[in-house]
Amino acid sequence: MLHDPRSPSMIWRREWNSSRKIQPPLMTTPESNKTNTEISKTLNQNTSQNTESTMEKINSTILKTALEAIPKLTADNYTLWKNLVDNMLDIQNLREALTSENGTLTDTQDVQLRTIITSKIVSLLLW
C-alpha cells in the first residue's frame, strides 16, 4: 500500500525529519558568549566565594566558642583567664602585634582587642 505524499501523516513525517536536521536557534545571553576559559574562571570564582563564605562561618564559630570559653576575670582565675585570652589573641592574629617591639594595631584590631578584654573583665576590677 502506497502512501499519498499529501496525506497528513506523510506531511508530518517530512516536517519532523527535516526539523531534526535543523538545530533550533540558541538563545543568546551574556553567559552564552563566554569562552570555556571565562566559564571556568567564573565557576572557580563562585567556588572560591563559597569556600570563603564557609571559612568565614567556621572562623566566626571558632571565635564565638573561644570567647564563650573565657570566664570573667576574677582574683581566683587569673592564670586560666590569661591562657584563654592568649589563645583568643592567637585566633584573632593579635598576639604578634601586641608582643613585638614594633607591633602596631590597626583600627579593626584595636576594636577587637578592646571588645575581648572589656567583655571578660568583671566591672569590680575596673574601679
C-alpha positions as CSV (number, residue, x, y, z in Angstrom):
1,M,0.0,0.0,0.0
2,L,1.5,3.3,-1.1
3,H,1.1,6.4,1.0
4,D,-0.1,9.5,-0.6
5,P,2.6,12.2,-0.2
6,R,-0.1,14.7,0.5
7,S,-1.6,12.8,3.4
8,P,-1.4,14.4,6.8
9,S,0.8,11.6,8.2
10,M,3.3,11.9,5.4
11,I,3.4,15.7,5.7
12,W,4.0,15.3,9.4
13,R,6.9,12.8,8.8
14,R,8.6,15.1,6.3
15,E,8.4,18.0,8.6
16,W,9.6,16.0,11.6
17,N,12.5,14.6,9.6
18,S,13.5,18.0,8.3
19,S,13.2,19.6,11.7
20,R,15.7,17.0,13.1
21,K,18.4,18.3,10.8
22,I,18.0,21.9,11.7
23,Q,19.1,22.9,15.1
24,P,16.9,25.4,16.9
25,P,18.5,28.9,17.3
26,L,20.5,29.3,20.5
27,M,19.3,31.8,23.0
28,T,21.9,34.5,23.4
29,T,22.8,35.7,26.8
30,P,25.9,37.3,28.1
31,E,27.0,34.0,29.6
32,S,26.5,32.1,26.3
33,N,29.0,34.4,24.7
34,K,31.7,33.4,27.1
35,T,34.6,31.1,26.2
36,N,35.3,27.9,28.1
37,T,38.2,29.7,29.9
38,E,35.8,32.5,31.0
39,I,33.2,30.0,32.2
40,S,35.9,28.1,34.1
41,K,37.1,31.3,35.7
42,T,33.5,32.2,36.7
43,L,33.0,28.7,38.2
44,N,36.3,29.0,40.1
45,Q,35.3,32.4,41.4
46,N,31.9,31.1,42.6
47,T,33.6,28.1,44.2
48,S,36.2,30.3,45.9
49,Q,33.5,32.7,47.1
50,N,31.5,29.7,48.6
51,T,34.7,28.4,50.2
52,E,35.5,31.9,51.7
53,S,31.9,32.1,53.0
54,T,32.2,28.7,54.5
55,M,35.6,29.6,56.1
56,E,34.1,32.8,57.5
57,K,31.3,30.8,59.1
58,I,33.8,28.4,60.6
59,N,36.1,31.2,61.8
60,S,33.2,33.0,63.4
61,T,32.1,29.8,65.1
62,I,35.6,29.2,66.4
63,L,35.8,32.8,67.6
64,K,32.4,32.6,69.3
65,T,33.3,29.3,71.0
66,A,36.7,30.7,72.2
67,L,35.0,33.9,73.5
68,E,32.4,31.9,75.4
69,A,35.1,29.7,77.0
70,I,36.9,32.7,78.6
71,P,35.5,33.3,82.1
72,K,35.2,36.8,83.6
73,L,38.4,37.7,85.2
74,T,38.4,37.4,89.0
75,A,41.2,37.3,91.6
76,D,40.9,33.5,91.7
77,N,41.1,32.6,88.0
78,Y,43.8,34.9,86.6
79,T,46.0,32.0,85.2
80,L,43.1,30.3,83.4
81,W,41.8,33.7,82.1
82,K,45.3,34.7,80.9
83,N,45.8,31.4,79.0
84,L,42.4,31.6,77.3
85,V,42.9,35.3,76.4
86,D,46.3,34.3,74.9
87,N,44.6,31.7,72.8
88,M,42.0,34.2,71.7
89,L,44.8,36.6,70.7
90,D,46.3,33.9,68.6
91,I,43.0,33.1,66.9
92,Q,42.5,36.8,66.1
93,N,46.1,37.3,65.0
94,L,46.6,40.0,67.6
95,R,49.4,38.4,69.7
96,E,52.3,39.4,67.4
97,A,51.2,43.0,67.1
98,L,50.8,43.2,70.9
99,T,54.1,41.4,71.9
100,S,56.6,42.6,69.3
101,E,58.7,45.7,69.8
102,N,57.4,47.4,66.7
103,G,54.0,46.0,66.7
104,T,51.1,48.2,66.0
105,L,47.4,47.5,65.8
106,T,45.1,48.5,63.0
107,D,41.8,50.3,64.0
108,T,39.9,47.0,63.5
109,Q,42.4,45.0,65.6
110,D,42.2,47.7,68.3
111,V,38.4,47.4,68.5
112,Q,38.6,43.6,68.6
113,L,41.1,43.7,71.4
114,R,39.1,46.2,73.5
115,T,36.0,44.2,72.9
116,I,37.6,41.0,74.1
117,I,39.2,42.5,77.2
118,T,36.3,44.6,78.3
119,S,33.7,41.8,77.8
120,K,35.8,39.5,80.1
121,I,36.7,41.7,83.0
122,V,34.4,42.0,86.0
123,S,33.3,45.6,86.5
124,L,34.5,45.5,90.1
125,L,38.1,45.1,88.9
126,L,37.8,48.3,86.8
127,W,37.3,50.5,89.8
